[in-house]
Coordinates of C-alpha atoms and ligand atoms in Angstrom, one line a residue:
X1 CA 21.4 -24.6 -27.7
X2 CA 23.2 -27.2 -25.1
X3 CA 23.5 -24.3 -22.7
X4 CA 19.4 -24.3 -21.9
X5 CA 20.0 -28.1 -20.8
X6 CA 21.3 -28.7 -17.0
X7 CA 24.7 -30.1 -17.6
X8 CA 23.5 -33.3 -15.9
X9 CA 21.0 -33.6 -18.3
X10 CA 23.4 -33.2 -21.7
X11 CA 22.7 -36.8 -22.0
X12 CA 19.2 -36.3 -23.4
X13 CA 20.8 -33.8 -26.4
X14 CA 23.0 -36.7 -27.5
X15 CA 20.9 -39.4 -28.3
X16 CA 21.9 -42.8 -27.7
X17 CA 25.4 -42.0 -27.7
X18 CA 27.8 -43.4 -24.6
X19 CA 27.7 -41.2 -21.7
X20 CA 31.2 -40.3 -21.2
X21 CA 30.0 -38.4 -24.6
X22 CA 27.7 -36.2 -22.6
X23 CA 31.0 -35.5 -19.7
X24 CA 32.9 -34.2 -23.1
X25 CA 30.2 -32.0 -23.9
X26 CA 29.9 -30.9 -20.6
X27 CA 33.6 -30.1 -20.5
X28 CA 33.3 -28.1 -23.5
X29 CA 30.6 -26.5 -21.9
X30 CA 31.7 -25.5 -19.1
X31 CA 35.3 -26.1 -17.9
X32 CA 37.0 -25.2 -21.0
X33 CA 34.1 -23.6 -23.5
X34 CA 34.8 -22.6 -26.7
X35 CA 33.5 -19.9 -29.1
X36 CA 32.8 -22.3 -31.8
X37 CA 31.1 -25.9 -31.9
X38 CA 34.0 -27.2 -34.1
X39 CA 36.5 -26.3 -31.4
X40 CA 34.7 -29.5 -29.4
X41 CA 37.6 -31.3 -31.5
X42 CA 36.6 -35.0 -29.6
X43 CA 33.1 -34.8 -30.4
X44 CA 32.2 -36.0 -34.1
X45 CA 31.2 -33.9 -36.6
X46 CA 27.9 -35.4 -37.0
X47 CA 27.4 -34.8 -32.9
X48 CA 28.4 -31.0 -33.4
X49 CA 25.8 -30.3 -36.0
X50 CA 23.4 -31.6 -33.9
X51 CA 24.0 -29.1 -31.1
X52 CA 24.1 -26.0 -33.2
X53 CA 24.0 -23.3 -32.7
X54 CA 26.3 -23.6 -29.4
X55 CA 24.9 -20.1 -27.9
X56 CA 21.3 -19.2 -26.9
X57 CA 21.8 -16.1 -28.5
X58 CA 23.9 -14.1 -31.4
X59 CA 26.5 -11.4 -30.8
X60 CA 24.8 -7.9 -32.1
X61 CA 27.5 -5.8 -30.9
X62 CA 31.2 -6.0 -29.4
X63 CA 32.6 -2.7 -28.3
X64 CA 36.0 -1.9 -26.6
X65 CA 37.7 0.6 -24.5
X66 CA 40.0 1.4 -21.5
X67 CA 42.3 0.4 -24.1
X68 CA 41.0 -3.7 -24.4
X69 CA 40.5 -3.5 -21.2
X70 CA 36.8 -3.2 -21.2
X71 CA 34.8 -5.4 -23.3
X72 CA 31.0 -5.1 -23.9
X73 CA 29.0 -7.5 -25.8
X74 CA 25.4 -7.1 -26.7
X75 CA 23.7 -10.2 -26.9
X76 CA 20.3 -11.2 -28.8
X77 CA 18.4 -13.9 -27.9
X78 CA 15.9 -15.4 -30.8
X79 CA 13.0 -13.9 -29.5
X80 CA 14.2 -10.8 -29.8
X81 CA 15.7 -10.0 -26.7
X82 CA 18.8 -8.1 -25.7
X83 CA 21.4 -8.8 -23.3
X84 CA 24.4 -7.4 -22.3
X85 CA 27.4 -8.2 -20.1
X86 CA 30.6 -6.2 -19.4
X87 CA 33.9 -7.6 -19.1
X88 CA 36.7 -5.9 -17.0
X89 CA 40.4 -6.5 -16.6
X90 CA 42.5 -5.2 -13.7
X91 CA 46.1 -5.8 -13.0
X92 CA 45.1 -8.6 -10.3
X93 CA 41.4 -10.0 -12.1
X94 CA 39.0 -10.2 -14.7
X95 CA 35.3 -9.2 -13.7
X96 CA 32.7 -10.0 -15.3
X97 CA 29.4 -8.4 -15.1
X98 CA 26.4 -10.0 -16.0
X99 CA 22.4 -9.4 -16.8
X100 CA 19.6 -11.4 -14.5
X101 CA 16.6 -10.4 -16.9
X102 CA 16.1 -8.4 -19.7
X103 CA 14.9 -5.3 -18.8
X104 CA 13.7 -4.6 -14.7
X105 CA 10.9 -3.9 -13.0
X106 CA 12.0 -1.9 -10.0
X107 CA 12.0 1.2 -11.7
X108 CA 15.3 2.9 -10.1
X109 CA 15.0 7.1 -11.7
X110 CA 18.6 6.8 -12.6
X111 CA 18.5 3.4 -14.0
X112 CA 19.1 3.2 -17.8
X113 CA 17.2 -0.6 -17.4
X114 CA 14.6 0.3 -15.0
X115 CA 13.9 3.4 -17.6
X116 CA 12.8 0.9 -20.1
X117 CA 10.4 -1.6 -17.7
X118 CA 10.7 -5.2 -17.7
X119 CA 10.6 -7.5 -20.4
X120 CA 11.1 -10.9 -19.2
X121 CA 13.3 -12.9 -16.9
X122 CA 16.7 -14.5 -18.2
X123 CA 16.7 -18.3 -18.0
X124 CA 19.8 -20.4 -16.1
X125 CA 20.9 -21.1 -19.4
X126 CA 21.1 -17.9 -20.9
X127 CA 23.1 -16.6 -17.6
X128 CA 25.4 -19.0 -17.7
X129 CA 25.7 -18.5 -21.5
X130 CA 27.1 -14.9 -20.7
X131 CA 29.7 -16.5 -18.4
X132 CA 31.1 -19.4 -20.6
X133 CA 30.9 -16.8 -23.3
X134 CA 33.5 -14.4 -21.8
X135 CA 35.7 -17.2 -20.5
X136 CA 36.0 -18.4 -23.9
X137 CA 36.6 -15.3 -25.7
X138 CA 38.9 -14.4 -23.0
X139 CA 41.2 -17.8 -23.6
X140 CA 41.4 -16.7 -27.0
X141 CA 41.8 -12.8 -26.7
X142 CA 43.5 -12.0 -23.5
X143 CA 43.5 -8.5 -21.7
X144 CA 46.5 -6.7 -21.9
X145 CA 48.1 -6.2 -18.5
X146 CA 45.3 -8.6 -17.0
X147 CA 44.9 -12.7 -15.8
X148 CA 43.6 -14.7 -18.8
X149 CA 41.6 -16.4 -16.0
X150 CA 37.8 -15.0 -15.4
X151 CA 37.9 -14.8 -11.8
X152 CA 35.0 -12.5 -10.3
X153 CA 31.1 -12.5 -11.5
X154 CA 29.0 -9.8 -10.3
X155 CA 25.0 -9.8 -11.3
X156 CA 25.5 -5.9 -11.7
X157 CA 24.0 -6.1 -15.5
X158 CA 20.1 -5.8 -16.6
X159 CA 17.6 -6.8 -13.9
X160 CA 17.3 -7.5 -10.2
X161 CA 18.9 -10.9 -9.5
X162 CA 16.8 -11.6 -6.4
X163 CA 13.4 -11.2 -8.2
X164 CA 14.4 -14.1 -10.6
X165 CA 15.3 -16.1 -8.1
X166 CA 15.3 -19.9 -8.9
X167 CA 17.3 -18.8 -12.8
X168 CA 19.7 -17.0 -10.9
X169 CA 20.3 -19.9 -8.1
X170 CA 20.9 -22.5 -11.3
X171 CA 23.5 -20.2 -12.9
X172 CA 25.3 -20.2 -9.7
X173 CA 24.9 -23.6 -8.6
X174 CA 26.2 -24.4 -12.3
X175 CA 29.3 -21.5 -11.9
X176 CA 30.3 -23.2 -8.4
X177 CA 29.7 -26.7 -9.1
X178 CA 30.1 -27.7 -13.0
X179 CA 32.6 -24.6 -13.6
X180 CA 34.5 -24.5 -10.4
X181 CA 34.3 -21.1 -9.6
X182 CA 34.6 -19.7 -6.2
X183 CA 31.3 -18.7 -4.4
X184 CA 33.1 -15.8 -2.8
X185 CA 34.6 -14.7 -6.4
X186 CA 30.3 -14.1 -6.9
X187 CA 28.5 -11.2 -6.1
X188 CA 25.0 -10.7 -6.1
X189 CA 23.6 -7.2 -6.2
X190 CA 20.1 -6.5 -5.3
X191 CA 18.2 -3.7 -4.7
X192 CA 17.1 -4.7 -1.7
X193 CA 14.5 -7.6 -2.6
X194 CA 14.2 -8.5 0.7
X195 CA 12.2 -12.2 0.0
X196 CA 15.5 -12.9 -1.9
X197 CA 18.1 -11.7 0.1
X198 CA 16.7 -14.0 3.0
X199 CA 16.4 -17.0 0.4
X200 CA 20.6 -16.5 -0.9
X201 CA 21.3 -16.6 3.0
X202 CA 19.6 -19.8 3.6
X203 CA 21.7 -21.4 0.4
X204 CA 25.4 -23.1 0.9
X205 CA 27.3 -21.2 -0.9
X206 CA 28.9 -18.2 0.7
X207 CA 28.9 -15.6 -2.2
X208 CA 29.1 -12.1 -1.4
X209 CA 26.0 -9.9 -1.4
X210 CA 26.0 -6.5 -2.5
X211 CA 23.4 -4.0 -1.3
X212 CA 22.6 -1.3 -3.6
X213 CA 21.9 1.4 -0.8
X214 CA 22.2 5.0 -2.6
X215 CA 20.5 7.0 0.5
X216 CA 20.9 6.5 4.0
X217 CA 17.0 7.6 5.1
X218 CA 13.8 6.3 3.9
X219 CA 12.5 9.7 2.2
X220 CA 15.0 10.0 -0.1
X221 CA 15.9 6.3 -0.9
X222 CA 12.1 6.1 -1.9
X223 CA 12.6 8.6 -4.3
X224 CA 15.3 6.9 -6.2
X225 CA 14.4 3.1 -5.3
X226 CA 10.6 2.8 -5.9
X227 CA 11.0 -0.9 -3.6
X228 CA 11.8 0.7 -0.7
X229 CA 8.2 1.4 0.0
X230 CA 7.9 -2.5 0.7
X231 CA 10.9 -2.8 1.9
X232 CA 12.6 0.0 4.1
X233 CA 16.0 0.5 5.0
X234 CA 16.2 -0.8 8.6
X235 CA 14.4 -4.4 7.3
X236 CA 17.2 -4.2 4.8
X237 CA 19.8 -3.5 7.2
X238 CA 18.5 -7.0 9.5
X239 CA 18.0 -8.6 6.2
X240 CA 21.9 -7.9 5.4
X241 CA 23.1 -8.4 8.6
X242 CA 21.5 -11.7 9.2
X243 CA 22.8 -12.7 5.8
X244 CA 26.3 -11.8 7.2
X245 CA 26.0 -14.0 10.5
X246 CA 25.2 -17.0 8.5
X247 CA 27.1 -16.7 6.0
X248 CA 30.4 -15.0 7.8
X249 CA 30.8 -12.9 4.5
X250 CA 31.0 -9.4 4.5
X251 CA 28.2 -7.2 2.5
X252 CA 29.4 -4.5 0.0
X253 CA 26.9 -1.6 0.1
X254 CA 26.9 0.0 -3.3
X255 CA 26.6 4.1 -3.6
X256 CA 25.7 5.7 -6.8
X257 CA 26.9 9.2 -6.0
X258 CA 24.2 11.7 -7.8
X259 CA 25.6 15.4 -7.4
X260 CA 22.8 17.5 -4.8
X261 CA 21.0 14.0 -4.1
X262 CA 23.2 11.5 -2.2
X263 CA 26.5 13.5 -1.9
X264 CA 25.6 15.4 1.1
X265 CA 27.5 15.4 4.0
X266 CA 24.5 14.4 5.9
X267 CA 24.1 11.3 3.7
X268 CA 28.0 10.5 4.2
X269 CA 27.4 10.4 7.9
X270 CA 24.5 8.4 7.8
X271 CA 25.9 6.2 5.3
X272 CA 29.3 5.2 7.4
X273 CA 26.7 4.6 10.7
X274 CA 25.3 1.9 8.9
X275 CA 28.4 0.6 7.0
X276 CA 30.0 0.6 10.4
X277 CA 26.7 -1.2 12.0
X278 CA 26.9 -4.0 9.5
X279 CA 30.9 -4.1 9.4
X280 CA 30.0 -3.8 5.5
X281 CA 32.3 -2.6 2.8
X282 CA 30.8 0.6 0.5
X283 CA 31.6 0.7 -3.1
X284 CA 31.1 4.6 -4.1
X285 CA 30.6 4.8 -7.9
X286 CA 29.8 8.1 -9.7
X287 CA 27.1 8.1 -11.7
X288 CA 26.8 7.0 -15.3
X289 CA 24.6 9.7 -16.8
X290 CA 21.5 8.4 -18.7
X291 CA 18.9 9.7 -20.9
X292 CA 15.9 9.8 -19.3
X293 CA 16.9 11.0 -15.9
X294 CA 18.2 14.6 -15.0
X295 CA 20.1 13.7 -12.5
X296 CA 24.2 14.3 -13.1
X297 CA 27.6 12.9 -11.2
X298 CA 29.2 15.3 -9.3
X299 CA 32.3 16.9 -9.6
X300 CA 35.9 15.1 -9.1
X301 CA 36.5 17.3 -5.8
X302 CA 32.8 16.3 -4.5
X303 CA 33.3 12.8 -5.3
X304 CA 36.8 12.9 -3.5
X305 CA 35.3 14.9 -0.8
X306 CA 32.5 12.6 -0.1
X307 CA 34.4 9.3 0.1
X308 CA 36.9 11.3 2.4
X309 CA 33.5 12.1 5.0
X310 CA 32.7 8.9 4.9
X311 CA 36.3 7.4 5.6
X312 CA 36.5 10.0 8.5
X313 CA 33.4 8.5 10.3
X314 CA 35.2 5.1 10.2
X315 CA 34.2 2.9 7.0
X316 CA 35.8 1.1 4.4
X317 CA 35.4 2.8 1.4
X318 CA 36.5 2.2 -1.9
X319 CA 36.4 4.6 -5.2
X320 CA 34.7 2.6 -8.2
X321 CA 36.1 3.8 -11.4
X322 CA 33.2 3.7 -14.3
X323 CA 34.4 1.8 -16.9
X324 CA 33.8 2.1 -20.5
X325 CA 32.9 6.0 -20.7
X326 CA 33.1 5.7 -23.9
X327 CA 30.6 2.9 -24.9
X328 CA 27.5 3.5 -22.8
X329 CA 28.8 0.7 -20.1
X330 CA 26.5 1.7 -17.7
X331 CA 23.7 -0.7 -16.4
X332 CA 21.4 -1.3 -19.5
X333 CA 23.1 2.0 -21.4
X334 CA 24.2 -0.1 -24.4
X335 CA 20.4 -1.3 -25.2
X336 CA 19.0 1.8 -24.3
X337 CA 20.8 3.3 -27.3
X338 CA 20.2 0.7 -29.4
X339 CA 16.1 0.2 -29.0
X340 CA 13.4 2.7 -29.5
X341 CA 12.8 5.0 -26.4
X342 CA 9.8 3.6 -24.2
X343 CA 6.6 4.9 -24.9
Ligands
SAH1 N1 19.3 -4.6 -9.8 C1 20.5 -4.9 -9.1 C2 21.7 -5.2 -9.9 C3 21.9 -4.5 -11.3 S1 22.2 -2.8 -11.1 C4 20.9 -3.6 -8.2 O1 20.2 -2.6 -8.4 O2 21.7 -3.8 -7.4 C5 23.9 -2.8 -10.6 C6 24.4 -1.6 -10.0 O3 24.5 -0.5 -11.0 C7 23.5 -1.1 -8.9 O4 24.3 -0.8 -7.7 C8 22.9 0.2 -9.5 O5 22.5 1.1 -8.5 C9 24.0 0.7 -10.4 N2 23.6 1.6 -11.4 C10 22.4 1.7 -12.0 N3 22.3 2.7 -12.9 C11 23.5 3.3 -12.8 C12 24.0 4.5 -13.4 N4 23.4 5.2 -14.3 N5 25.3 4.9 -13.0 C13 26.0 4.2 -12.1 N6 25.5 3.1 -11.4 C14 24.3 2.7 -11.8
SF4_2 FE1 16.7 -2.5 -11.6 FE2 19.0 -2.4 -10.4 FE3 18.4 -0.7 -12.4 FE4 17.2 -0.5 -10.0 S1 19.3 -0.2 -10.4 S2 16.2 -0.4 -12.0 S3 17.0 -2.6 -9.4 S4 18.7 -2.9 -12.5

């Protein structure tokens, strides 16, 4: 499974073979990969049995919708467990968005992951994994009406990115530096793990953080966000605006409109006040429905009606549309079909 070894390290796989073996296996790996081992057409035969199987994990499920434009793959890794990523193609990109750790431990009410607890953390390789995965089946199965070129990763799958720190710092030092991938085409999204977002700030590559916000005051964020007991809004707000000064990126603040929770006109005032103190960008997104929560989206007209408040007082706001209706593409909605319910 080459993709658990550091790419500088693919040496060590090969035996005593040449190195400029090890750089074609590392260009299999990760500037052109391939779905299948015997697609590595320069590498012997003998070489490509040794590396099998080429993925840390097998495919359980593919689903479509959005009419191919929405791909979701359930992954499983040997020890039995599941992860997914969700690819998306738009007229101008392809996003893909990808799982941290399988399962999470913040506990979010409306979360279809942090319903089920956490399981364990992803490794590096099994991150990257997910992203050489979709770029090879995107070379052979394009997206109608989209780029055949993955250009944006987000860390908007299973898990917190920021409490699996030093895994999710090798999958992006590997995406920037082995697979040439723009920093700013990455987005981490965190919850607001606070130790993390001051560690990302201090690194050099200027990917764009996403703050998963949801309430504007501290009473009702703690009801949703369990980690904002340790770590309140305002330290989040410092947190996120420091990160923008060294960085010179702007944040995204992410809104999961819940209908009678966060879709207040209060909560859209407070909201653009702090969008406009941090000059930060806010994602509205209706919610996904899951199982085990009550909570609903609201309406069309209270969606509409919300993002227009919080235009009004002055941010930049952009409707998310959710993808994949049809095929539970929520965060962690795919394996929370597919597993027994948590006891
Ligand atoms: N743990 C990180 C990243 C994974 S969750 C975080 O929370 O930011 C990615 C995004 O999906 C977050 O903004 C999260 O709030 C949102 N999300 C989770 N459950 C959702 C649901 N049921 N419907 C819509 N968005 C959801
Ligand atoms: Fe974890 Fe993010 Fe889901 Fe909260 S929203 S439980 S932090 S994955």
């Amino acid at each position: 499974m080459p993709y658990l070894t550091a790419p500088e390290d693919l040496a060590t796989l090969l035996g005593g073979q040449p190195s400029y073996r090890a750089d074609q296996l590392r260009h299999w790996l990760y500037q052109t990969p391939v779905l299948d081992l015997d697609e590595m057409t320069n590498l012997p035969a003998s070489l490509r049995a040794g590396l099998a199987p080429l993925w840390p994990f097998t495919v359980e499920e593919q689903q479509e919708a959005d009419g191919g434009r929405t791909i979701k793959w359930l992954f499983r890794a040997p020890d039995g467990a599941a992860i997914e990523a969700v690819l998306m193609g738009y007229p101008s990109r392809v996003t893909l968005c990808i799982s941290s750790q399988v399962g999470c431990a913040m506990g979010c009410t409306f979360c279809a992951t942090g319903q089920f607890g956490f399981e364990r953390h992803l490794s590096a390789g099994e991150i990257i994994a997910q992203v050489a995965y979709a770029k090879a089946h995107l070379r052979d199965h394009p997206m109608p009406g989209s780029p055949q070129r993955l250009g944006n990763v987000v860390f908007m799958g299973m898990g917190e990115p920021l409490a699996n720190y030093g895994p999710v710092r090798e999958a992006i030092r590997r995406m920037v530096d082995v697979m040439d991938m723009s920093a700013r085409s990455i987005t981490v999204s965190t919850v607001g793990f606070l130790p993390g977002m001051l560690k990302l700030a201090d690194e050099p590559w200027p990917v764009t953080l996403a703050l998963s916000l949801h309430a504007a005051d501290d009473d009702l964020r703690q009801r949703l966000v369990p980690l904002n007991r340790r770590y309140p809004i305002d330290d989040l707000i410092d947190a996120a605006a420091a990160f923008q000064r060294t960085k010179g990126r702007r944040v995204t603040i992410e809104w999961t409109l819940m209908q009678g929770v966060n879709d207040t006109p209060d909560q859209a005032r407070a909201l653009a006040s702090i969008a406009a103190e941090l000059r930060a960008h806010v994602n509205v997104i209706a919610l996904n429905p899951t199982p085990l929560s009550a909570e609903r989206p609201p309406t069309k007209q209270r969606v509409d009606e919300f993002v227009s408040r919080v235009v009004a007082a002055g941010a930049n706001v952009t409707l998310r549309d959710t993808r994949g209706q049809g095929i539970d593409a929520a965060c962690g909605q795919l394996r929370a079909r597919k597993e027994a319910k948590p006891g």
